[in-house]
Amino acid sequence: MKRLHRNPTDQSKHSFQQNDGTVARITEIKCGSNPIKLMGVFVVCLMGLSALFSVSAIFRDSSSDSIWAVAEARVLDVNPDKGLEDDFPTAMDVVTDKVLDGLLSSEFDKISCLSRYQSVAYRKESAHKPSSHLISRLRSYEAHHTRCGPYTQSYNKTVEKLISGQHTEISECNYVVWISFSGLGNRILTLASAFLYALLTNRVLLVDRGVDMADLFCEPFPKVSWLLPSDFPIANQFNNFDQKSPHSYGNMLKRNPVGNSTLQFSYLHLAHDYDDQDKLFFCDQDQTSIQKVPWLIMKTDNYFIPSLFLMPSFGQELTNLFPEKETVFHFLGRYLFHPTNPVWGLISRYYQAYLAKADEKIGLQIRVFDTGTGPFQYVLDQILACSLKEKLLPEINQNEDVGSLPINQKTKAVLMASLNAGYFERVRDIYWEYPTVTGEVIGVYQPSHEEYQQTEKHVHNRKAWAEMYLLSLTDKLVTSSWSTFGYVAQGLGGLKPWILYKPENQTAPDPPCRRAMSMEPCFHAPPFYDCKRKTGVDTGVLVPHVRHCEDMSWGLKLVDRENEM
């Protein structure tokens, strides 16, 4: 992993110019024609440069070593303006139009979204490459978004027709509007789902900005924003849209089973409480009617992409886009979700302070759904059982003296993410109080501990997004069942995690965890319906690449056949 350093020019400027008499004397020497005098000047210059280099090296190394020696990680600093320029030296900028193997457009300026270019220096190169077809479709979508995005002539004309109720045939510019809903992990997964649906149906994705979308994520498309304008005519109705809304596609089908092709907009309720009529969204024959509606307003807390792969009308295109089925969110996530500069500051500063020097980085994401005040001993037992059984962490030695143990210079940094600080404190104390049998040095860190989920708080969501991203930068990852927080981290990182089974009756499961079949998230509430036969069916056994999830037996996830376990 490459390490980021300050710009050498800036460093020397701040550290040495004010008090270094040697430098001052050198600059005052006048060069004459005397060869001996010239030789003297040359020797003095060499001595001065040597001194500068030595002092610089001492300052740099002593600073980084002292950071590593900290036993307990500080809580994430959320000051958005703290040292951004110092954190992102131009020497580390990736000046190339082939960022992420061509996944990202070259038409961005680097300053407005530093993470888009600098994040590659924090990751190992992905083992997966985007298909040429995906890259081509993304460039085509960006051009389409530029023509049809907010306040373009086409957008303004379509909005006017929405206001007037004037019916129009399907046009070049049609839209899917994503409503900001649920926790941050859910929002990231559902936004990726909505974008893929827009890509498949030649629509433009517009994003309800909610309370903090613009604060967390950079614009993913060049030239024209993806954020829905605040003056969108029906934005004030979004909070009232739910399963009972008369505008929902499912309820309109109940009133008019043959569908209504004169609608200006339709509300798609795809949240966990959707009913059988709402679920007809995943049937090809219903998509034919839906595609005649210019504006689709979507509200969901589900990663519904696995069910798109079960639709014949989308099947071939999806295969062309994603020859490796388990890379869907990996690529869509890396394309769409880039932390804003304030969030990137949290990520980069924390990474450099606590993770960068480790030989190996282990992520532990702990989500506890049981009520009551933790930490719970059975959860700690499960964490340790999984980490030791899978050899992610070494055993400790409680009997021998430190001097008799093997000396191993290898260091492991364990990054823990949990609402509760108790699990971090206990794991940290174990590896502080006892040596490891391997001689490895284990550092345990937790950026924050918010105690409970605070979905609508800006600072809470900045920290949550930073921690998801930091987990995605680890080498190996352990996640909790049912947690969308963990799904995001594994997908962005291209990691197949070890999943902690959900405890029952406040007892640690045995076995404590299992390896995931793929890095894809789980669709928690899929339909079980055969659209052609109009009957119930187990949608987890219809095709080889859509299987039931490891952590939720009724859920669906994408896998590649060779990765099935």
Coordinates of C-alpha atoms in Angstrom, one line a residue:
M1 CA 0.0 0.0 0.0
K2 CA 1.4 3.4 -1.0
R3 CA 1.8 6.0 1.8
L4 CA 0.9 9.6 1.3
H5 CA 3.4 12.3 2.5
R6 CA 3.4 16.0 2.5
N7 CA 4.7 17.8 -0.6
P8 CA 8.4 17.9 0.0
T9 CA 8.5 21.6 -1.2
D10 CA 5.9 22.6 1.4
Q11 CA 7.6 20.6 4.1
S12 CA 11.0 22.2 3.7
K13 CA 9.3 25.6 3.5
H14 CA 7.5 25.2 6.8
S15 CA 10.2 23.4 8.7
F16 CA 13.5 24.9 7.9
Q17 CA 13.6 28.3 6.2
Q18 CA 13.2 30.6 9.2
N19 CA 16.1 29.5 11.5
D20 CA 18.6 27.7 9.4
G21 CA 21.7 29.9 9.3
T22 CA 23.5 27.6 6.9
V23 CA 20.9 28.1 4.3
A24 CA 20.9 31.9 4.9
R25 CA 24.7 32.1 4.5
I26 CA 24.7 30.1 1.3
T27 CA 22.2 32.4 -0.4
E28 CA 24.3 35.4 0.5
I29 CA 27.5 34.1 -1.1
K30 CA 28.5 35.8 -4.3
C31 CA 29.9 33.6 -6.9
G32 CA 33.3 34.9 -8.2
S33 CA 35.9 33.6 -10.6
N34 CA 38.2 32.1 -8.0
P35 CA 38.2 28.3 -8.4
I36 CA 39.0 27.7 -4.8
K37 CA 36.2 30.0 -3.7
L38 CA 33.8 28.2 -6.0
M39 CA 34.9 24.8 -4.6
G40 CA 34.3 26.1 -1.1
V41 CA 30.8 27.2 -2.0
F42 CA 30.1 23.8 -3.6
V43 CA 31.2 21.9 -0.4
V44 CA 29.1 24.2 1.8
C45 CA 26.0 23.6 -0.4
L46 CA 26.5 19.8 -0.1
M47 CA 26.8 20.0 3.6
G48 CA 23.7 22.2 3.9
L49 CA 21.6 19.9 1.7
S50 CA 22.8 16.8 3.7
A51 CA 21.7 18.5 7.0
L52 CA 18.3 19.4 5.5
F53 CA 17.7 15.9 4.3
S54 CA 18.7 14.3 7.7
V55 CA 16.5 16.7 9.7
S56 CA 13.6 16.1 7.4
A57 CA 13.9 12.3 7.6
I58 CA 14.1 12.5 11.5
F59 CA 11.0 14.7 11.8
R60 CA 9.0 12.6 9.3
D61 CA 9.8 9.2 10.8
S62 CA 9.5 10.3 14.5
S63 CA 6.1 11.7 13.7
S64 CA 4.7 8.6 12.1
D65 CA 6.2 6.3 14.7
S66 CA 4.6 8.2 17.5
I67 CA 1.2 7.9 15.8
W68 CA 1.5 4.1 15.6
A69 CA 2.4 3.9 19.3
V70 CA -1.0 5.3 20.3
A71 CA -2.8 2.4 22.1
E72 CA -6.3 3.7 21.6
A73 CA -7.7 5.3 18.5
R74 CA -9.2 8.8 18.8
V75 CA -12.8 9.4 17.9
L76 CA -13.2 10.7 14.3
D77 CA -12.7 14.4 14.1
V78 CA -15.6 15.8 12.1
N79 CA -14.1 19.3 11.5
P80 CA -14.7 19.7 7.7
D81 CA -12.0 22.3 7.2
K82 CA -9.1 20.8 9.1
G83 CA -6.0 20.5 7.0
L84 CA -7.6 19.4 3.7
E85 CA -4.9 20.8 1.6
D86 CA -2.2 19.2 3.7
D87 CA -4.0 15.8 3.6
F88 CA -4.0 15.7 -0.2
P89 CA -0.6 16.5 -1.6
T90 CA -0.5 16.9 -5.4
A91 CA 2.3 14.4 -5.6
M92 CA -0.3 11.6 -5.0
D93 CA -2.9 12.8 -7.4
V94 CA -3.7 10.2 -10.0
V95 CA -3.5 12.1 -13.3
T96 CA -5.1 9.7 -15.7
D97 CA -8.3 9.3 -17.6
K98 CA -8.2 5.5 -17.0
V99 CA -9.1 5.7 -13.3
L100 CA -10.4 2.4 -12.1
D101 CA -9.7 0.8 -15.4
G102 CA -11.9 3.3 -17.3
L103 CA -14.9 3.0 -14.9
L104 CA -14.8 6.8 -14.1
S105 CA -15.1 9.6 -16.6
S106 CA -12.1 11.8 -17.2
E107 CA -14.3 15.0 -17.3
F108 CA -14.0 15.9 -13.7
D109 CA -11.8 18.4 -11.9
K110 CA -9.9 16.8 -9.1
I111 CA -10.2 19.5 -6.5
S112 CA -14.0 19.4 -6.1
C113 CA -13.9 15.6 -5.2
L114 CA -10.5 14.6 -4.0
S115 CA -11.5 11.0 -3.2
R116 CA -12.5 10.2 -6.8
Y117 CA -8.8 10.2 -7.8
Q118 CA -6.9 9.8 -4.5
S119 CA -8.7 6.7 -3.2
V120 CA -6.9 4.4 -5.5
A121 CA -3.7 5.0 -3.5
Y122 CA -5.4 3.5 -0.4
R123 CA -6.6 0.3 -2.0
K124 CA -5.0 -2.8 -3.4
E125 CA -5.7 -3.1 -7.1
S126 CA -9.1 -4.8 -7.7
A127 CA -8.9 -8.4 -9.0
H128 CA -12.0 -7.6 -11.1
K129 CA -12.1 -5.5 -14.3
P130 CA -15.2 -3.7 -15.6
S131 CA -16.5 -5.0 -18.9
S132 CA -16.0 -2.8 -22.0
H133 CA -19.8 -2.9 -22.4
L134 CA -20.3 -1.5 -18.9
I135 CA -17.8 1.3 -19.6
S136 CA -19.5 2.1 -22.9
R137 CA -22.9 2.2 -21.3
L138 CA -21.7 4.5 -18.5
R139 CA -20.3 7.0 -21.0
S140 CA -23.6 6.9 -22.9
Y141 CA -25.6 7.4 -19.8
E142 CA -23.4 10.4 -18.8
A143 CA -24.1 12.0 -22.2
H144 CA -27.8 11.2 -21.8
H145 CA -27.8 12.7 -18.3
T146 CA -26.2 15.9 -19.7
R147 CA -29.0 16.3 -22.2
C148 CA -31.8 15.5 -19.8
G149 CA -30.6 16.5 -16.3
P150 CA -31.9 19.3 -14.1
Y151 CA -32.8 22.6 -15.7
T152 CA -31.9 21.4 -19.2
Q153 CA -34.3 22.3 -21.9
S154 CA -35.7 18.8 -22.0
Y155 CA -36.0 18.6 -18.2
N156 CA -37.9 21.9 -18.1
K157 CA -40.3 20.8 -20.9
T158 CA -41.0 17.5 -19.1
V159 CA -41.7 19.3 -15.8
E160 CA -44.1 21.7 -17.5
K161 CA -46.1 18.7 -18.8
L162 CA -46.1 17.2 -15.3
I163 CA -47.5 20.4 -13.8
S164 CA -50.1 20.8 -16.5
G165 CA -51.1 17.1 -16.5
Q166 CA -50.7 17.1 -20.2
H167 CA -50.2 13.5 -21.5
T168 CA -47.4 12.9 -23.8
E169 CA -45.9 9.9 -25.5
I170 CA -42.7 8.5 -24.2
S171 CA -39.9 10.9 -25.1
E172 CA -36.1 11.0 -25.1
C173 CA -36.0 12.2 -21.5
N174 CA -37.8 10.1 -19.0
Y175 CA -36.9 9.9 -15.3
V176 CA -36.7 7.7 -12.2
V177 CA -36.7 9.8 -9.0
W178 CA -35.1 8.1 -6.0
I179 CA -36.6 9.2 -2.6
S180 CA -34.1 9.4 0.3
F181 CA -35.4 6.9 2.7
S182 CA -34.1 4.7 5.6
G183 CA -30.6 4.4 7.1
L184 CA -27.4 5.3 5.2
G185 CA -26.4 1.7 4.3
N186 CA -29.9 1.1 2.9
R187 CA -29.7 4.4 1.0
I188 CA -26.4 3.5 -0.7
L189 CA -27.7 0.0 -1.8
T190 CA -31.0 1.2 -3.0
L191 CA -29.5 4.1 -4.9
A192 CA -27.3 1.7 -6.7
S193 CA -30.4 -0.4 -7.5
A194 CA -32.3 2.6 -8.9
F195 CA -29.3 3.6 -11.0
L196 CA -29.0 0.2 -12.6
Y197 CA -32.7 0.2 -13.3
A198 CA -32.4 3.7 -14.9
L199 CA -29.5 2.3 -17.0
L200 CA -31.5 -0.7 -18.2
T201 CA -34.6 1.4 -19.1
N202 CA -32.9 4.4 -20.6
R203 CA -34.1 6.7 -17.9
V204 CA -32.3 9.6 -16.1
L205 CA -31.8 9.1 -12.4
L206 CA -32.5 12.1 -10.1
V207 CA -31.8 11.9 -6.4
D208 CA -33.9 13.4 -3.6
R209 CA -31.3 15.2 -1.6
G210 CA -33.0 14.4 1.7
V211 CA -31.2 15.9 4.7
D212 CA -27.6 15.1 3.8
M213 CA -27.0 13.4 0.4
A214 CA -25.1 16.4 -1.0
D215 CA -23.0 16.5 2.2
L216 CA -21.9 12.9 1.9
F217 CA -21.4 12.1 -1.8
C218 CA -19.7 13.8 -4.7
E219 CA -21.6 14.3 -7.9
P220 CA -21.0 11.0 -9.9
F221 CA -21.8 12.4 -13.3
P222 CA -19.9 15.2 -15.1
K223 CA -21.4 18.5 -16.1
V224 CA -25.0 18.1 -14.8
S225 CA -26.1 17.3 -11.2
W226 CA -27.9 14.2 -10.2
L227 CA -29.7 16.0 -7.4
L228 CA -33.4 16.6 -7.9
P229 CA -34.1 20.4 -7.9
S230 CA -35.8 21.6 -4.7
D231 CA -38.6 23.2 -6.8
F232 CA -39.6 19.8 -8.3
P233 CA -43.4 20.1 -8.4
I234 CA -44.4 17.0 -6.3
A235 CA -41.4 16.9 -4.0
N236 CA -43.6 18.1 -1.1
Q237 CA -45.6 14.9 -1.5
F238 CA -42.6 12.5 -1.0
N239 CA -43.1 12.1 2.8
N240 CA -46.7 11.0 2.2
F241 CA -45.9 8.3 -0.3
D242 CA -46.3 4.8 1.2
Q243 CA -47.8 1.5 0.6
K244 CA -51.3 3.0 0.9
S245 CA -50.7 5.9 -1.5
P246 CA -53.3 6.1 -4.3
H247 CA -50.5 7.0 -6.7
S248 CA -48.6 3.7 -6.1
Y249 CA -48.4 1.4 -9.0
G250 CA -49.8 -1.5 -7.0
N251 CA -52.9 0.5 -5.9
M252 CA -53.5 1.7 -9.4
L253 CA -53.5 -1.9 -10.6
K254 CA -56.1 -2.7 -8.0
R255 CA -58.3 0.1 -9.4
N256 CA -57.5 -0.6 -13.0
P257 CA -56.0 -4.0 -13.7
V258 CA -55.3 -3.3 -17.3
G259 CA -53.1 -0.3 -16.4
N260 CA -53.2 3.4 -17.3
S261 CA -51.0 4.7 -20.0
T262 CA -52.0 8.3 -19.6
L263 CA -50.2 8.9 -16.3
Q264 CA -47.6 11.6 -16.0
F265 CA -46.1 10.0 -12.9
S266 CA -46.3 6.7 -11.0
Y267 CA -45.1 6.0 -7.5
L268 CA -43.2 2.7 -7.1
H269 CA -43.4 1.4 -3.6
L270 CA -40.6 -1.2 -3.3
A271 CA -40.0 -1.0 0.5
H272 CA -40.1 -4.0 2.8
D273 CA -43.9 -3.7 3.4
Y274 CA -44.8 -3.8 -0.3
D275 CA -47.7 -6.1 -1.3
D276 CA -48.2 -8.6 -4.2
Q277 CA -49.4 -5.9 -6.6
D278 CA -46.4 -3.7 -5.9
K279 CA -44.1 -6.7 -6.5
L280 CA -45.5 -7.0 -10.1
F281 CA -42.9 -4.3 -10.8
F282 CA -40.5 -7.3 -11.3
C283 CA -42.7 -8.8 -14.1
D284 CA -41.8 -8.1 -17.8
Q285 CA -45.4 -7.5 -18.8
D286 CA -45.9 -4.9 -16.1
Q287 CA -42.6 -3.2 -17.1
T288 CA -44.2 -2.7 -20.6
S289 CA -46.9 -0.5 -19.0
I290 CA -44.5 1.2 -16.5
Q291 CA -42.2 2.3 -19.3
K292 CA -45.0 4.5 -20.8
V293 CA -44.9 6.7 -17.7
P294 CA -42.5 9.7 -18.0
W295 CA -41.9 10.1 -14.3
L296 CA -41.3 7.2 -11.9
I297 CA -41.0 8.1 -8.2
M298 CA -39.3 5.2 -6.3
K299 CA -39.1 4.6 -2.6
T300 CA -37.3 1.5 -1.4
D301 CA -35.1 0.1 1.4
N302 CA -34.2 -3.0 -0.6
Y303 CA -31.2 -3.9 -2.7
F304 CA -33.5 -5.3 -5.4
I305 CA -30.9 -6.0 -8.2
P306 CA -31.0 -9.8 -7.8
S307 CA -34.6 -9.8 -9.0
L308 CA -33.7 -7.8 -12.1
F309 CA -31.5 -10.7 -13.1
L310 CA -34.6 -12.9 -13.0
M311 CA -36.4 -10.8 -15.6
P312 CA -36.0 -12.1 -19.2
S313 CA -36.2 -8.6 -20.8
F314 CA -33.1 -7.5 -18.8
G315 CA -31.2 -10.8 -18.7
Q316 CA -28.9 -10.5 -21.7
E317 CA -28.1 -6.9 -21.1
L318 CA -27.2 -7.6 -17.5
T319 CA -24.9 -10.5 -18.6
N320 CA -23.2 -8.2 -21.0
L321 CA -22.7 -5.5 -18.4
F322 CA -21.6 -7.9 -15.7
P323 CA -20.0 -11.1 -16.9
E324 CA -19.0 -11.7 -13.3
K325 CA -22.3 -11.6 -11.5
E326 CA -20.9 -10.9 -8.1
T327 CA -19.3 -7.6 -9.2
V328 CA -22.5 -5.6 -9.7
F329 CA -22.4 -3.5 -6.6
H330 CA -18.6 -3.6 -6.6
F331 CA -18.6 -1.6 -9.8
L332 CA -21.7 0.5 -9.3
G333 CA -20.6 1.4 -5.8
R334 CA -17.1 2.5 -7.0
Y335 CA -18.7 4.4 -9.8
L336 CA -21.4 6.3 -7.9
F337 CA -20.2 6.8 -4.3
H338 CA -17.3 9.1 -3.7
P339 CA -17.0 10.7 -0.3
T340 CA -17.1 14.5 -0.3
N341 CA -14.0 16.4 0.7
P342 CA -15.0 16.7 4.4
V343 CA -15.7 13.0 4.7
W344 CA -12.6 12.1 2.7
G345 CA -10.6 14.1 5.3
L346 CA -12.0 11.9 8.0
I347 CA -11.1 8.8 6.1
S348 CA -7.6 9.7 5.0
R349 CA -6.5 11.2 8.3
Y350 CA -7.7 8.2 10.2
Y351 CA -6.2 5.7 7.8
Q352 CA -2.8 7.4 7.9
A353 CA -2.8 7.7 11.7
Y354 CA -3.8 4.1 12.6
L355 CA -3.9 1.8 9.6
A356 CA -1.3 2.7 7.0
K357 CA 1.8 1.1 8.7
A358 CA 0.2 -2.3 9.4
D359 CA 1.3 -5.3 7.5
E360 CA -2.3 -6.5 7.4
K361 CA -5.6 -4.8 8.2
I362 CA -8.6 -6.7 9.6
G363 CA -12.1 -5.2 9.7
L364 CA -14.7 -6.2 12.3
Q365 CA -18.2 -4.8 11.8
I366 CA -20.5 -5.5 14.7
R367 CA -24.2 -4.9 14.6
V368 CA -26.3 -6.2 17.4
F369 CA -30.1 -6.4 16.9
D370 CA -31.0 -7.6 20.4
T371 CA -32.5 -5.0 22.8
G372 CA -30.8 -4.1 26.0
T373 CA -27.6 -2.4 27.0
G374 CA -24.5 -4.0 25.7
P375 CA -21.8 -5.1 25.4
F376 CA -23.0 -8.7 25.6
Q377 CA -20.7 -11.5 26.5
Y378 CA -22.1 -13.9 24.0
V379 CA -21.4 -11.4 21.2
L380 CA -17.8 -10.9 22.3
D381 CA -17.5 -14.7 22.5
Q382 CA -18.7 -15.0 18.9
I383 CA -16.4 -12.3 17.6
L384 CA -13.4 -14.0 19.2
A385 CA -14.5 -17.5 18.1
C386 CA -14.8 -16.5 14.5
S387 CA -11.6 -14.5 14.4
L388 CA -9.5 -17.2 16.0
K389 CA -11.2 -20.2 14.2
E390 CA -10.6 -18.5 10.8
K391 CA -7.1 -17.5 11.8
L392 CA -7.8 -13.8 11.2
L393 CA -6.3 -13.0 14.6
P394 CA -3.7 -15.0 16.5
E395 CA -4.1 -16.8 19.8
I396 CA -2.8 -15.2 23.0
N397 CA -0.3 -16.8 25.4
Q398 CA -1.3 -16.4 29.1
N399 CA 1.4 -18.6 30.5
E400 CA 4.9 -17.8 29.1
D401 CA 7.0 -14.8 29.7
V402 CA 7.3 -12.3 26.8
G403 CA 11.0 -13.0 26.5
S404 CA 10.4 -16.7 25.7
L405 CA 8.0 -16.0 22.8
P406 CA 8.9 -15.8 19.2
I407 CA 9.7 -12.3 17.9
N408 CA 7.7 -11.5 14.8
Q409 CA 7.8 -8.0 13.4
K410 CA 4.5 -8.4 11.6
T411 CA 1.8 -6.0 12.7
K412 CA -1.9 -6.3 12.3
A413 CA -4.4 -3.4 12.6
V414 CA -7.9 -4.4 13.7
L415 CA -10.5 -1.8 12.7
M416 CA -13.7 -2.2 14.6
A417 CA -17.0 -0.5 13.7
S418 CA -19.8 -0.7 16.3
L419 CA -22.3 1.6 17.9
N420 CA -21.0 0.3 21.3
A421 CA -17.4 0.8 22.5
G422 CA -17.5 -2.2 24.8
Y423 CA -16.4 -4.8 22.2
F424 CA -13.5 -2.7 21.0
E425 CA -12.3 -2.2 24.6
R426 CA -12.3 -5.9 25.4
V427 CA -10.6 -7.0 22.3
R428 CA -8.0 -4.2 22.7
D429 CA -7.3 -5.2 26.3
I430 CA -6.8 -8.8 25.4
Y431 CA -4.0 -8.0 22.9
W432 CA -2.6 -5.3 25.2
E433 CA -2.5 -7.5 28.4
Y434 CA -1.2 -10.7 26.7
P435 CA 1.4 -11.5 24.0
T436 CA 0.4 -13.4 20.9
V437 CA 1.7 -16.9 20.4
T438 CA 3.0 -15.8 17.0
G439 CA 4.8 -12.8 18.2
E440 CA 2.6 -10.5 16.0
V441 CA 1.7 -7.1 17.3
I442 CA -2.0 -6.4 17.3
G443 CA -3.4 -2.8 17.3
V444 CA -7.1 -2.4 17.8
Y445 CA -8.9 0.8 16.8
Q446 CA -12.5 2.1 16.7
P447 CA -13.2 5.5 15.1
S448 CA -16.5 6.2 16.9
H449 CA -19.1 4.8 19.2
E450 CA -22.5 6.5 18.7
E451 CA -24.4 4.2 21.0
Y452 CA -27.5 4.2 18.8
Q453 CA -28.3 4.8 15.2
Q454 CA -29.1 8.4 14.4
T455 CA -30.3 8.3 10.8
E456 CA -31.1 12.0 10.3
K457 CA -28.0 13.5 12.0
H458 CA -25.3 15.0 9.7
V459 CA -22.4 14.3 11.9
H460 CA -23.5 10.7 12.6
N461 CA -23.9 10.0 8.9
R462 CA -20.5 11.5 8.1
K463 CA -18.9 9.2 10.6
A464 CA -21.0 6.2 9.4
W465 CA -20.0 6.8 5.8
A466 CA -16.3 7.2 6.8
E467 CA -16.3 4.0 8.7
M468 CA -18.0 2.0 5.9
Y469 CA -15.3 3.3 3.6
L470 CA -12.5 2.6 6.1
L471 CA -13.7 -1.0 6.5
S472 CA -13.6 -1.4 2.7
L473 CA -9.9 -0.5 2.8
T474 CA -9.1 -3.6 4.9
D475 CA -7.5 -6.8 3.7
K476 CA -10.0 -9.2 5.4
L477 CA -13.4 -8.4 6.8
V478 CA -15.9 -9.9 9.3
T479 CA -19.5 -8.5 9.1
S480 CA -22.7 -9.0 10.9
S481 CA -25.8 -10.8 9.6
W482 CA -28.5 -8.6 8.1
S483 CA -26.3 -5.5 8.2
T484 CA -26.4 -3.2 5.2
F485 CA -23.5 -1.3 6.7
G486 CA -21.4 -4.4 6.2
Y487 CA -22.8 -5.0 2.7
V488 CA -21.6 -1.6 1.6
A489 CA -18.1 -2.1 3.0
Q490 CA -17.6 -5.6 1.4
G491 CA -18.9 -4.4 -2.0
L492 CA -16.8 -1.3 -2.2
G493 CA -13.7 -3.3 -1.0
G494 CA -14.3 -6.2 -3.3
L495 CA -14.2 -8.5 -0.2
K496 CA -15.9 -11.8 0.5
P497 CA -16.4 -11.4 4.2
W498 CA -16.8 -13.9 7.0
I499 CA -20.4 -13.4 8.2
L500 CA -21.3 -13.7 11.9
Y501 CA -24.4 -15.7 12.2
K502 CA -27.3 -13.9 14.0
P503 CA -27.4 -15.1 17.7
E504 CA -30.5 -16.7 19.0
N505 CA -31.6 -16.8 22.7
Q506 CA -28.6 -14.7 23.6
T507 CA -26.2 -17.6 22.8
A508 CA -23.2 -17.5 20.6
P509 CA -23.8 -19.6 17.5
D510 CA -21.7 -22.7 16.7
P511 CA -20.2 -22.3 14.2
P512 CA -19.8 -18.6 14.8
C513 CA -19.5 -17.5 11.2
R514 CA -19.1 -18.6 7.6
R515 CA -17.4 -17.3 4.5
A516 CA -19.7 -15.5 2.1
M517 CA -20.5 -17.0 -1.3
S518 CA -19.9 -13.6 -3.0
M519 CA -19.2 -10.0 -2.2
E520 CA -22.8 -9.0 -3.3
P521 CA -25.3 -7.6 -0.8
C522 CA -28.5 -9.5 0.1
F523 CA -32.0 -8.6 -1.2
H524 CA -33.9 -8.9 2.1
A525 CA -37.5 -8.9 0.8
P526 CA -37.6 -10.4 -2.7
P527 CA -40.8 -11.5 -4.4
F528 CA -41.6 -15.2 -4.7
Y529 CA -43.7 -15.2 -7.8
D530 CA -43.6 -16.7 -11.3
C531 CA -44.8 -13.9 -13.6
K532 CA -45.6 -16.3 -16.5
R533 CA -47.5 -18.9 -14.5
K534 CA -48.9 -16.4 -12.1
T535 CA -48.1 -18.5 -9.1
G536 CA -45.8 -18.6 -6.1
V537 CA -42.3 -20.0 -6.7
D538 CA -38.9 -20.2 -4.9
T539 CA -37.0 -17.5 -6.8
G540 CA -33.7 -18.6 -5.1
V541 CA -33.5 -21.8 -7.2
L542 CA -34.5 -20.6 -10.7
V543 CA -31.1 -19.7 -12.1
P544 CA -27.5 -20.6 -11.0
H545 CA -26.4 -17.1 -10.3
V546 CA -29.3 -16.1 -7.9
R547 CA -29.2 -17.9 -4.6
H548 CA -30.5 -17.6 -1.1
C549 CA -28.3 -15.5 1.2
E550 CA -26.1 -16.9 3.9
D551 CA -27.4 -14.6 6.6
M552 CA -31.1 -14.5 5.6
S553 CA -32.5 -17.8 4.3
W554 CA -35.4 -16.1 2.4
G555 CA -33.2 -13.4 0.9
L556 CA -31.6 -13.4 -2.6
K557 CA -28.0 -12.6 -3.7
L558 CA -26.0 -12.8 -6.8
V559 CA -23.2 -15.3 -7.0
D560 CA -20.9 -16.8 -9.7
R561 CA -21.2 -20.5 -10.0
E562 CA -17.6 -21.3 -9.3
N563 CA -17.9 -19.4 -6.0
E564 CA -20.8 -21.4 -4.7
M565 CA -20.1 -23.1 -1.4

